[in-house]
Coordinates of C-alpha atoms in Angstrom, one line a residue:
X1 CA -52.4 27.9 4.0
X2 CA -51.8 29.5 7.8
X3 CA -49.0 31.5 6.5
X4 CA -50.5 32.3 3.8
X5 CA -53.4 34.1 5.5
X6 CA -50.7 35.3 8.2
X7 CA -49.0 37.0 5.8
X8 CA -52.1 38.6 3.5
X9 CA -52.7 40.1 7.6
X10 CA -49.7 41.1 7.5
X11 CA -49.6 43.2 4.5
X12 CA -52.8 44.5 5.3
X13 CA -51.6 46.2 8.3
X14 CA -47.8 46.9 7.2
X15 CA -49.7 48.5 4.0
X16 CA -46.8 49.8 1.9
X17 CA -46.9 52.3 -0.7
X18 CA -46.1 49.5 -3.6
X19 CA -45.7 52.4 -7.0
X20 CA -45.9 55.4 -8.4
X21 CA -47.0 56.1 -12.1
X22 CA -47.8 58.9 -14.1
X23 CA -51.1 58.6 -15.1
X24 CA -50.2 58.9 -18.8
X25 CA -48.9 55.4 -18.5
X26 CA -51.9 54.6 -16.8
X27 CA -54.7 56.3 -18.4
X28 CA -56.6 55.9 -22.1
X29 CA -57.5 58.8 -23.9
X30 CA -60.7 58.5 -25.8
X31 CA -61.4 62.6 -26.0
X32 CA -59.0 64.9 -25.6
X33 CA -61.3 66.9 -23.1
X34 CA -60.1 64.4 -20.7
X35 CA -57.1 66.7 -20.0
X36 CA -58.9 69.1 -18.8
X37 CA -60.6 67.5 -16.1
X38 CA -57.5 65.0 -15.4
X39 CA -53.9 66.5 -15.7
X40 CA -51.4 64.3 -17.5
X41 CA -48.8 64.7 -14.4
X42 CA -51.2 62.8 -12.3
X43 CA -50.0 59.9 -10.0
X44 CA -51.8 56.9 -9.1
X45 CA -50.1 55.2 -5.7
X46 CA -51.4 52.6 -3.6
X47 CA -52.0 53.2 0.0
X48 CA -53.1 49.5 1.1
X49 CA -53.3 45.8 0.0
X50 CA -54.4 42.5 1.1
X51 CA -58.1 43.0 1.3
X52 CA -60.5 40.6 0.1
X53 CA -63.0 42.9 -1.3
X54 CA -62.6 46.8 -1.1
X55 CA -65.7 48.8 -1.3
X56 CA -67.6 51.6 0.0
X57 CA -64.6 54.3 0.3
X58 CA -66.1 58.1 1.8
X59 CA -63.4 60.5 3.1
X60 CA -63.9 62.3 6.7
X61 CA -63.4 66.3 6.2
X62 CA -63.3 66.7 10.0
X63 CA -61.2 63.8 10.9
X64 CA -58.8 64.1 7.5
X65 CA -59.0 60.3 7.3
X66 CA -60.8 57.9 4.5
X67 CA -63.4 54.4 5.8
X68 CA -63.9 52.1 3.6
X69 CA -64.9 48.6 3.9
X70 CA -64.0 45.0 3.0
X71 CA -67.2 43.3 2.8
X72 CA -66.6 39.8 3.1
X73 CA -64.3 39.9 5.6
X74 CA -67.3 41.8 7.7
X75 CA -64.5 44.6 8.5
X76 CA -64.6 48.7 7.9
X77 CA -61.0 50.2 8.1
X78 CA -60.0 53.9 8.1
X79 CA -57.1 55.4 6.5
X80 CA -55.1 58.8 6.9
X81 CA -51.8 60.3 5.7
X82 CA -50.8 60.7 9.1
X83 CA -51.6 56.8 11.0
X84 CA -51.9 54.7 8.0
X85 CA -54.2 52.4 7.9
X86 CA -56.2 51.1 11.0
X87 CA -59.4 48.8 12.1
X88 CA -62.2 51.0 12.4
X89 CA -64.9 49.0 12.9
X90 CA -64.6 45.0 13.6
X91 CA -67.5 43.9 12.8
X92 CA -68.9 46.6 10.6
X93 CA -71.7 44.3 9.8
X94 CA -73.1 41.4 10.9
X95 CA -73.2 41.6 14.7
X96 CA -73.0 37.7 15.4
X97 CA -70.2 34.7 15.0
X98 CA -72.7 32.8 12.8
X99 CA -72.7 34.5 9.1
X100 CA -75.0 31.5 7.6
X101 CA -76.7 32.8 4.5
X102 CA -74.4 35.5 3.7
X103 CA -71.8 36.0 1.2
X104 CA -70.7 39.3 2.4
X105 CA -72.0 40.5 5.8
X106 CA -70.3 43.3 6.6
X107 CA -71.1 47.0 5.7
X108 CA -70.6 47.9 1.8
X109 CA -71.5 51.8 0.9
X110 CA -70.4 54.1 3.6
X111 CA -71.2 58.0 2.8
X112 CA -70.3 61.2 5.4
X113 CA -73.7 63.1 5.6
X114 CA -73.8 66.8 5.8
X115 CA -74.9 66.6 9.5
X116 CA -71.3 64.6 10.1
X117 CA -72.7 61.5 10.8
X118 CA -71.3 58.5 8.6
X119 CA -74.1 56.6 6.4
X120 CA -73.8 52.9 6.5
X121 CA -75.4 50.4 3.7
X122 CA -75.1 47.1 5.5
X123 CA -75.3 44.0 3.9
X124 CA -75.0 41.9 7.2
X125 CA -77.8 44.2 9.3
X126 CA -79.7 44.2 5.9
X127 CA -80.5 48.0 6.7
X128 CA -79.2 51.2 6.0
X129 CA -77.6 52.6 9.3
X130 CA -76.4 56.1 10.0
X131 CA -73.7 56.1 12.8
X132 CA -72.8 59.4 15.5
X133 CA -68.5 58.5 14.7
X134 CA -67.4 59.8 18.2
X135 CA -69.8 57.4 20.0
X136 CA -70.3 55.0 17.4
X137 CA -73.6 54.6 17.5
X138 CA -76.3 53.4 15.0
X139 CA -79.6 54.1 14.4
X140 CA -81.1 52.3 11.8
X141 CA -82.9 54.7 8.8
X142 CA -84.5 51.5 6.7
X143 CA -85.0 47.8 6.9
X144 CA -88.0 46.8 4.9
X145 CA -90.3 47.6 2.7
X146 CA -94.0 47.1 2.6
X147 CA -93.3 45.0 6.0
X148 CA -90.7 43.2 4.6
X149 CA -86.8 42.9 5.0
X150 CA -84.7 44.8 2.5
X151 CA -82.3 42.5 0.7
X152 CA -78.7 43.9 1.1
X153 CA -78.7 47.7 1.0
X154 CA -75.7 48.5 -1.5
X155 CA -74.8 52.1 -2.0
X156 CA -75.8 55.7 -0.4
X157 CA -76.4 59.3 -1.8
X158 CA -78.5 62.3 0.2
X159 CA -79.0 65.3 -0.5
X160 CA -78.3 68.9 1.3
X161 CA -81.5 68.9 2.9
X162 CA -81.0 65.0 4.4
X163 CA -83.5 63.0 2.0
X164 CA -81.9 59.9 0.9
X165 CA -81.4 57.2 -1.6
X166 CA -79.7 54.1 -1.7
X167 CA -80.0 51.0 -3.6
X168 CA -80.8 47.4 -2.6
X169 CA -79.1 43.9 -4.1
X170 CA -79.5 40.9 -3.5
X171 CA -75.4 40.4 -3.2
X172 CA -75.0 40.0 0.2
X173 CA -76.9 37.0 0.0
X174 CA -75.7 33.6 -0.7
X175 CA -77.4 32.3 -3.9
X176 CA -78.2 36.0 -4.6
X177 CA -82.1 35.9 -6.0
X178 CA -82.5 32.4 -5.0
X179 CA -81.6 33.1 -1.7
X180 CA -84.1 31.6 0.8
X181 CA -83.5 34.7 3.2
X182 CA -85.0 37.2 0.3
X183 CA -88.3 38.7 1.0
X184 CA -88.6 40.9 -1.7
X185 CA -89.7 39.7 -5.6
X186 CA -87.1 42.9 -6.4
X187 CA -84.1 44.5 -6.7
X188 CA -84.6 48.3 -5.7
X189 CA -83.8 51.7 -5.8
X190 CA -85.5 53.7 -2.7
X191 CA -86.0 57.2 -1.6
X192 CA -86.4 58.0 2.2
X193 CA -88.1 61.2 3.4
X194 CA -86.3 62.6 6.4
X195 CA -89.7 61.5 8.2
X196 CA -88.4 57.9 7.7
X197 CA -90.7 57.1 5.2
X198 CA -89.6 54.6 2.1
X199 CA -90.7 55.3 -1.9
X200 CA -89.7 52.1 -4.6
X201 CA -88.2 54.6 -7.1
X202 CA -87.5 51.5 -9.4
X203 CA -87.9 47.7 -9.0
X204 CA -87.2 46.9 -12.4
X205 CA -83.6 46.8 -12.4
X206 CA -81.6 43.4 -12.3
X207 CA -79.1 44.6 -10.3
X208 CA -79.0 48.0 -9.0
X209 CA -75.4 49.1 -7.6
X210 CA -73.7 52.7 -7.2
X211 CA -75.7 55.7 -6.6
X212 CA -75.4 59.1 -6.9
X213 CA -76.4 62.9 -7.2
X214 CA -75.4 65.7 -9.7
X215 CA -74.1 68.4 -7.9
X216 CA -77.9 70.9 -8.1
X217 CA -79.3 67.2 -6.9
X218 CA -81.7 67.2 -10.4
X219 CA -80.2 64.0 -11.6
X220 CA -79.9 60.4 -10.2
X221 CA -77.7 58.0 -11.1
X222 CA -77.8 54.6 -10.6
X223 CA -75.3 51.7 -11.9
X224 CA -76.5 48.4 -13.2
X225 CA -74.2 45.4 -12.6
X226 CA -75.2 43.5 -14.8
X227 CA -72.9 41.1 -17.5
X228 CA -75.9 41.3 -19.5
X229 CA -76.5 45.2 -19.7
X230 CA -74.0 46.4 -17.9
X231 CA -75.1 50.3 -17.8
X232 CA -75.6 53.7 -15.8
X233 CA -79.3 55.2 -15.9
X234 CA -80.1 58.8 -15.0
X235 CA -83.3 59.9 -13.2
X236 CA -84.1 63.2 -13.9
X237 CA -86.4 65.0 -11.1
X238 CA -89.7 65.8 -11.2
X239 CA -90.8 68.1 -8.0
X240 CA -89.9 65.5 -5.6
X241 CA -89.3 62.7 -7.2
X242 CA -87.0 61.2 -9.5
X243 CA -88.9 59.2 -12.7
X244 CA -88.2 59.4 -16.6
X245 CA -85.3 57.0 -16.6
X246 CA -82.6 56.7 -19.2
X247 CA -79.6 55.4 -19.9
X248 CA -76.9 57.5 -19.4
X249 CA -73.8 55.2 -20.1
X250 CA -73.4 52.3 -21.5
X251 CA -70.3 49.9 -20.5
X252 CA -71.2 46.9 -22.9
X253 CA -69.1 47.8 -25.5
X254 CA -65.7 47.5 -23.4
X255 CA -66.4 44.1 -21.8
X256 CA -65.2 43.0 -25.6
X257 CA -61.8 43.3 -24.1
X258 CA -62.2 41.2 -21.3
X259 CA -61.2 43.9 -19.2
X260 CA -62.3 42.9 -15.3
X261 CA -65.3 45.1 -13.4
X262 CA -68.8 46.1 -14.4
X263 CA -70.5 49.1 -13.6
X264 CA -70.6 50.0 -9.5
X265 CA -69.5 52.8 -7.6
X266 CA -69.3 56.5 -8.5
X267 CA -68.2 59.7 -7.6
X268 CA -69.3 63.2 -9.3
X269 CA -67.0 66.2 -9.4
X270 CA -68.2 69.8 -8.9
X271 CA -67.9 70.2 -12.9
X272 CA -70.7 67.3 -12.9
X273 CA -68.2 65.0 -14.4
X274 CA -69.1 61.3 -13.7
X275 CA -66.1 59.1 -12.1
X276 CA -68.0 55.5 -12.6
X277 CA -66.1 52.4 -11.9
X278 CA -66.5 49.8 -14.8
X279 CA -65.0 47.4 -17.4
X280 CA -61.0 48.2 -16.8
X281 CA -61.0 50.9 -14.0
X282 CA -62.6 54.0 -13.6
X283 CA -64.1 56.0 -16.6
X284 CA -64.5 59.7 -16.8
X285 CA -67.4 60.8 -17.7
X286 CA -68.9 63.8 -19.0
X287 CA -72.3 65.3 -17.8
X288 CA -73.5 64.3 -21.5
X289 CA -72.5 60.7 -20.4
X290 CA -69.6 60.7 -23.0
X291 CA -67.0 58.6 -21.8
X292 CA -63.8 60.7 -22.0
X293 CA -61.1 58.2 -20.7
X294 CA -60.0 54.9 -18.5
X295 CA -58.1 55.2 -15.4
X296 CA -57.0 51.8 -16.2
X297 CA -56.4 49.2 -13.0
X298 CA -55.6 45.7 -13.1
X299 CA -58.3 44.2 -11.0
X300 CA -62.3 44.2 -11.3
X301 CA -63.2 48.4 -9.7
X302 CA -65.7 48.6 -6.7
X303 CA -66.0 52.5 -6.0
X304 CA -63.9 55.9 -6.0
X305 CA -64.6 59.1 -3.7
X306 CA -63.2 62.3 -3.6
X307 CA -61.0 63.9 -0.7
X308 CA -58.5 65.8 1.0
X309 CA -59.1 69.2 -0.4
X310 CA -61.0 67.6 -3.5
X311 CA -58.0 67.1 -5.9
X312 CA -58.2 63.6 -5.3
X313 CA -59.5 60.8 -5.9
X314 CA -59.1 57.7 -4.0
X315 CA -60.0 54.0 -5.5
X316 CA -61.2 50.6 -4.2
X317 CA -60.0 48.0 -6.4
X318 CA -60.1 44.7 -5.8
X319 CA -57.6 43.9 -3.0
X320 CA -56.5 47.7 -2.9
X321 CA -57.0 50.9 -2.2
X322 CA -55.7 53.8 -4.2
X323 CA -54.9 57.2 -4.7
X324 CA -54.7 59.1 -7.6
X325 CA -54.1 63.2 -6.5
X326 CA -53.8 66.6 -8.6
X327 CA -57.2 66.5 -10.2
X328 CA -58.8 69.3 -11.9
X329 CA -62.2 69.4 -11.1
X330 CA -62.5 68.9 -7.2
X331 CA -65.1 67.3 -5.3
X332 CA -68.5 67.4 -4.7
X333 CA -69.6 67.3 -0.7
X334 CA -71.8 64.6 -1.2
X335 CA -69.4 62.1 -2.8
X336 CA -66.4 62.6 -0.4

């Protein structure tokens, strides 16, 4: 068991480049519009391994370098063609030895904000934290609601003008709802004004997950991971709010193939397509919610972001982190 764990270190840090594929042999078709928003040339290569949980993935314009974090490890790593892979924040979470009550306290959903500064959904802090990257600094943005403490703040999006939305599980608790450390009879989906103050958008949902804008910020998305209806909703605005919620995809059909993953993470292109982790990978979405293919992957899919000049996409899965480059559509700023 020691070298076991010595050697899953190891191969974090060593962090190999394991394949190449074309995509074609990676990739199911179910419209042919997929070509034209993913080229058939496109290669999928693996930048790191050996990570309990990858999550959270936001790429770093200024910096040309990628965070991402492995939750229950309570560890936030950053990633760049030029160093490789290296610690970037040890603990990105919980700040304490003692992690009773958690099953995953570090940060989960990290997010670059137009202002530079790097958006943190922390599971361990139970907040949502937005850090100043040269001094590392935190100032915390939301920790409860209605006087009490948020469960385990998930996922990020904000918008241009700095209002934001992120969504709060109970996962980074051990025994999830039953948890004795939960304060809140929900499971929600919040808006804060850039005056700090906190809106319940929805409390409804079982398990709200990934979040994100369309690119003119009129739509909301919100992912539902949930076995039992596994699904993405859209929001639609209304002056200043988002209400009249719908489902925009459904993923229930593909757990018939026992493929791993549910609906989580996402990342919209400039076009307004949808890249949404569930069942089997990442799906491509259109902005009518049609789901035009499957990057498939072998493991269950936390999140995807865009980067580098936009043409690609990098991938949490599982114990790795991948790239898949050439795209067509590019990036939206909010997602990368």
């Amino acid at each position: 068991m020691v070298m076991r764990t010595f050697l899953a270190s190891l191969i974090v840090y060593l962090a190999p480049t394991i394949y190449s594929v074309h995509a074609s042999d990676n990739v199911r078709a179910f419209h042919e519009d997929l070509w034209t928003v993913l080229p058939r040339t496109a290669e999928i290569t693996e930048l790191a391994h050996g990570f309990t949980w990858s999550e959270g993935p936001t790429w770093d314009r200024e910096r040309q370098q990628l965070y991402f974090s492995d939750v229950p490890k309570n560890i936030a790593y950053a990633w760049s063609p030029e160093l490789g892979l290296n610690v970037f924040m040890s603990p990105s979470g919980l700040q304490s030895d003692s992690t009773a009550g958690f099953r995953e306290p570090g940060s989960n959903g990290l997010l670059m904000s137009p202002d530079g500064r790097l958006l943190i959904a922390n599971h361990g802090t139970r907040s949502v934290e937005r850090m100043d990257i040269k001094t590392r600094q935190r100032q915390t943005i939301a920790s409860h609601y209605e006087g009490k403490r948020l469960n385990s703040p998930n996922d990020v999006a904000i918008t241009a003008d700095g209002t934001l939305y992120f969504t709060d599980p109970p996962y980074g608790l051990e025994g999830l709802n039953a948890s004795p450390l939960k304060e809140l009879g929900h499971n929600g989906v919040y808006q804060v004004e850039k005056d700090g103050t906190i809106a319940l958008i929805d409390g409804s949902l079982s398990y709200p997950n990934g979040i994100a804008l369309s690119p003119d910020e009129q739509t909301l998305y919100v992912a539902v991971s949930d076995p039992v209806s596994p699904k993405i909703y859209k929001y639609s605005r209304d002056g200043t709010v988002f209400t009249d919620r719908s489902v925009f995809f459904n993923a229930e059909p593909y757990l018939k193939h026992s493929w791993p993953g549910l609906p989580d993470g996402m990342a919209v292109a400039e076009t307004g397509h949808l890249f949404a982790t569930g069942p089997g990978g990442v799906f491509v979405l259109s902005k009518e919610g049609i789901a035009l293919g499957l990057i498939k992957l072998e493991s269950a899919t936390a999140n995807c972001t865009f980067g580098q000049d936009g043409s690609t996409l990098f991938i949490t899965s599982g114990s790795r982190v991948l790239a898949m480059g050439t795209l067509v559509v590019g990036a939206g700023w909010r997602n990368d």
